[in-house]
mmCIF file of C-alpha atoms in Angstrom:
data_model
loop_
_atom_site.group_PDB
_atom_site.id
_atom_site.type_symbol
_atom_site.label_atom_id
_atom_site.label_comp_id
_atom_site.label_asym_id
_atom_site.label_seq_id
_atom_site.Cartn_x
_atom_site.Cartn_y
_atom_site.Cartn_z
ATOM 1 C CA ARG A 1 55.919 77.506 81.831
ATOM 2 C CA GLU A 2 59.445 78.881 81.384
ATOM 3 C CA GLU A 3 60.916 75.635 82.714
ATOM 4 C CA LEU A 4 58.847 73.632 80.239
ATOM 5 C CA HIS A 5 60.030 75.833 77.354
ATOM 6 C CA ARG A 6 63.691 75.564 78.476
ATOM 7 C CA LEU A 7 63.524 71.770 78.895
ATOM 8 C CA LYS A 8 61.942 71.254 75.464
ATOM 9 C CA LYS A 9 65.016 72.814 73.865
ATOM 10 C CA MET A 10 67.601 70.738 75.810
ATOM 11 C CA PRO A 11 69.464 67.955 74.005
ATOM 12 C CA VAL A 12 68.876 64.574 75.646
ATOM 13 C CA LYS A 13 72.571 64.222 76.584
ATOM 14 C CA ASP A 14 72.219 67.334 78.770
ATOM 15 C CA LEU A 15 69.470 65.645 80.722
ATOM 16 C CA LEU A 16 71.849 63.205 82.433
ATOM 17 C CA VAL A 17 71.691 63.399 86.202
ATOM 18 C CA ASP A 18 73.409 61.624 89.045
ATOM 19 C CA PRO A 19 70.711 59.369 90.544
ATOM 20 C CA ARG A 20 72.058 60.054 94.049
ATOM 21 C CA ASP A 21 71.409 63.786 93.627
ATOM 22 C CA ILE A 22 67.812 63.145 92.612
ATOM 23 C CA LEU A 23 67.227 60.584 95.366
ATOM 24 C CA GLN A 24 68.559 62.944 98.040
ATOM 25 C CA SER A 25 66.178 65.682 96.875
ATOM 26 C CA VAL A 26 63.048 63.498 97.044
ATOM 27 C CA PRO A 27 60.996 64.293 100.175
ATOM 28 C CA TYR A 28 59.816 60.706 100.781
ATOM 29 C CA LEU A 29 63.450 59.526 100.851
ATOM 30 C CA LYS A 30 64.728 62.195 103.277
ATOM 31 C CA ASN A 31 65.009 59.753 106.190
ATOM 32 C CA LEU A 32 67.305 57.335 104.351
ATOM 33 C CA THR A 33 71.031 57.218 105.033
ATOM 34 C CA LEU A 34 73.674 57.904 102.391
ATOM 35 C CA ASN A 35 74.418 54.147 102.194
ATOM 36 C CA GLN A 36 70.742 53.411 101.603
ATOM 37 C CA ILE A 37 70.585 56.106 98.893
ATOM 38 C CA GLU A 38 73.689 54.559 97.271
ATOM 39 C CA GLU A 39 72.032 51.132 97.286
ATOM 40 C CA ILE A 40 68.879 52.448 95.626
ATOM 41 C CA ALA A 41 70.912 54.450 93.086
ATOM 42 C CA SER A 42 72.871 51.335 92.115
ATOM 43 C CA LYS A 43 69.645 49.626 91.044
ATOM 44 C CA LEU A 44 68.355 52.467 88.833
ATOM 45 C CA ILE A 45 68.582 52.261 85.046
ATOM 46 C CA HIS A 46 68.792 55.485 83.001
ATOM 47 C CA GLN A 47 66.252 55.772 80.204
ATOM 48 C CA HIS A 48 65.912 58.721 77.844
ATOM 49 C CA PHE A 49 62.727 59.842 76.136
ATOM 50 C CA LEU A 50 62.128 62.633 73.670
ATOM 51 C CA GLU A 51 59.230 65.090 73.869
ATOM 52 C CA ASP A 52 55.784 63.556 73.145
ATOM 53 C CA GLU A 53 56.852 59.941 73.674
ATOM 54 C CA ILE A 54 54.720 57.375 75.490
ATOM 55 C CA VAL A 55 56.564 55.805 78.442
ATOM 56 C CA PHE A 56 53.805 53.253 78.979
ATOM 57 C CA ARG A 57 50.094 52.885 78.209
ATOM 58 C CA GLN A 58 47.120 52.256 80.402
ATOM 59 C CA GLY A 59 46.366 48.524 80.503
ATOM 60 C CA GLU A 60 49.970 47.368 80.026
ATOM 61 C CA LYS A 61 51.613 45.058 82.537
ATOM 62 C CA GLY A 62 53.600 46.949 85.163
ATOM 63 C CA ASP A 63 57.124 45.607 85.591
ATOM 64 C CA CYS A 64 58.895 48.720 86.931
ATOM 65 C CA LEU A 65 58.468 52.181 88.356
ATOM 66 C CA TYR A 66 60.118 55.382 87.174
ATOM 67 C CA LEU A 67 61.666 58.306 88.991
ATOM 68 C CA ILE A 68 61.929 61.496 86.966
ATOM 69 C CA GLY A 69 65.534 62.694 86.880
ATOM 70 C CA ARG A 70 64.878 65.558 84.454
ATOM 71 C CA GLY A 71 61.870 66.593 82.445
ATOM 72 C CA ILE A 72 58.103 66.707 82.716
ATOM 73 C CA VAL A 73 55.468 64.029 82.012
ATOM 74 C CA GLU A 74 51.704 63.993 82.033
ATOM 75 C CA VAL A 75 49.436 61.283 83.388
ATOM 76 C CA ILE A 76 46.460 60.524 81.125
ATOM 77 C CA THR A 77 43.502 58.219 81.687
ATOM 78 C CA GLY A 78 41.952 56.014 79.017
ATOM 79 C CA ASP A 79 39.399 58.682 78.124
ATOM 80 C CA LYS A 80 42.290 61.075 77.285
ATOM 81 C CA LYS A 81 41.711 63.056 80.484
ATOM 82 C CA LYS A 82 44.890 64.577 81.934
ATOM 83 C CA ILE A 83 44.939 63.858 85.655
ATOM 84 C CA ALA A 84 48.430 65.016 86.670
ATOM 85 C CA THR A 85 51.693 66.581 85.574
ATOM 86 C CA LEU A 86 54.884 65.246 87.162
ATOM 87 C CA LYS A 87 58.404 66.694 87.191
ATOM 88 C CA ALA A 88 61.933 65.941 88.431
ATOM 89 C CA GLY A 89 61.869 64.138 91.771
ATOM 90 C CA ASP A 90 58.407 62.669 91.205
ATOM 91 C CA PHE A 91 57.841 58.985 90.507
ATOM 92 C CA PHE A 92 55.182 56.964 88.724
ATOM 93 C CA GLY A 93 54.318 53.360 87.935
ATOM 94 C CA GLU A 94 54.219 52.164 91.541
ATOM 95 C CA MET A 95 50.463 51.474 91.582
ATOM 96 C CA ALA A 96 50.709 48.610 89.084
ATOM 97 C CA LEU A 97 53.517 47.083 91.143
ATOM 98 C CA LEU A 98 51.719 47.418 94.473
ATOM 99 C CA SER A 99 48.370 46.138 93.154
ATOM 100 C CA ASP A 100 49.779 43.590 90.672
ATOM 101 C CA LYS A 101 47.236 44.950 88.165
ATOM 102 C CA PRO A 102 47.751 46.526 84.722
ATOM 103 C CA ARG A 103 48.814 50.177 84.441
ATOM 104 C CA ASN A 104 45.911 52.461 85.360
ATOM 105 C CA ALA A 105 47.069 55.426 83.229
ATOM 106 C CA THR A 106 49.211 56.362 80.246
ATOM 107 C CA ILE A 107 52.388 58.398 80.780
ATOM 108 C CA LYS A 108 53.455 60.810 78.035
ATOM 109 C CA THR A 109 56.519 63.062 78.043
ATOM 110 C CA LEU A 110 55.950 66.797 77.659
ATOM 111 C CA THR A 111 59.681 67.501 77.373
ATOM 112 C CA PRO A 112 62.792 65.424 76.738
ATOM 113 C CA CYS A 113 63.172 63.305 79.886
ATOM 114 C CA ASN A 114 65.774 61.348 81.789
ATOM 115 C CA LEU A 115 63.894 58.690 83.712
ATOM 116 C CA LEU A 116 65.392 56.369 86.280
ATOM 117 C CA GLN A 117 63.796 52.929 86.085
ATOM 118 C CA LEU A 118 63.537 50.604 89.081
ATOM 119 C CA ARG A 119 62.621 47.028 88.175
ATOM 120 C CA LYS A 120 59.880 45.197 90.048
ATOM 121 C CA LYS A 121 62.172 42.729 91.813
ATOM 122 C CA ASP A 122 64.450 45.537 93.024
ATOM 123 C CA PHE A 123 61.446 47.619 94.073
ATOM 124 C CA PHE A 124 60.098 44.860 96.325
ATOM 125 C CA SER A 125 63.531 44.020 97.671
ATOM 126 C CA LEU A 126 64.049 47.647 98.733
ATOM 127 C CA MET A 127 60.508 47.960 100.108
ATOM 128 C CA GLU A 128 61.077 44.894 102.252
ATOM 129 C CA LYS A 129 64.451 46.114 103.460
ATOM 130 C CA TYR A 130 63.465 49.729 104.245
ATOM 131 C CA LEU A 131 60.145 50.058 106.069
ATOM 132 C CA ILE A 132 60.129 53.877 105.837
ATOM 133 C CA LEU A 133 60.400 53.643 102.041
ATOM 134 C CA ARG A 134 57.490 51.204 101.920
ATOM 135 C CA GLU A 135 55.315 53.375 104.174
ATOM 136 C CA ASN A 136 56.011 56.530 102.162
ATOM 137 C CA ILE A 137 55.379 54.946 98.760
ATOM 138 C CA GLU A 138 52.186 53.237 99.927
ATOM 139 C CA GLU A 139 50.893 56.539 101.369
ATOM 140 C CA ILE A 140 51.614 58.418 98.132
ATOM 141 C CA SER A 141 49.975 55.635 96.132
ATOM 142 C CA ARG A 142 46.811 55.766 98.277
ATOM 143 C CA THR A 143 46.631 59.544 97.831
ATOM 144 C CA ARG A 144 47.064 59.260 94.065
ATOM 145 C CA LEU A 145 44.407 56.574 93.789
ATOM 146 C CA ARG A 146 41.952 58.701 95.774
ATOM 147 C CA ASP A 147 42.750 61.789 93.655
ATOM 148 C CA GLN A 148 42.354 59.788 90.438
ATOM 149 C CA ARG A 149 38.942 58.506 91.551
ATOM 150 C CA GLU A 150 37.812 62.018 92.463
ATOM 151 C CA LYS A 151 38.943 63.445 89.098
ATOM 152 C CA SER A 152 37.277 60.674 87.114
ATOM 153 C CA GLN A 153 33.986 61.256 88.984
ATOM 154 C CA GLY A 154 34.187 65.066 88.624
#
């Protein structure tokens, strides 16, 4: 709660982060080398969002995934049900890329955010090149899909 309050008051320019720092702190990337981290970082595009902005809506075409550099977002289903809250180091948007289907949720910022965007072509290039990355992202995606189904049924 305190972190949310502090982040809401931060100017967007103070949200800038070095993508390498974020990538090295992400558990599913721990097994990658520094050169591999550098390669991924070089493909990330900084995007800034203010509090209460929509990053993307359920049903839209998925052409990228996002890694949260700074800030907090919520994941909302079409019936306005909040299914998750994500923070720095978390990622979202991978399910639409992996399934080649429209976005299955809406993402809304709860605080000003610095998001690191990875385009679809770069995502698949990296997934093909680094098997451990592919395995980790697919496992997280399966878990999220299962959790989303359970929450929508409950």
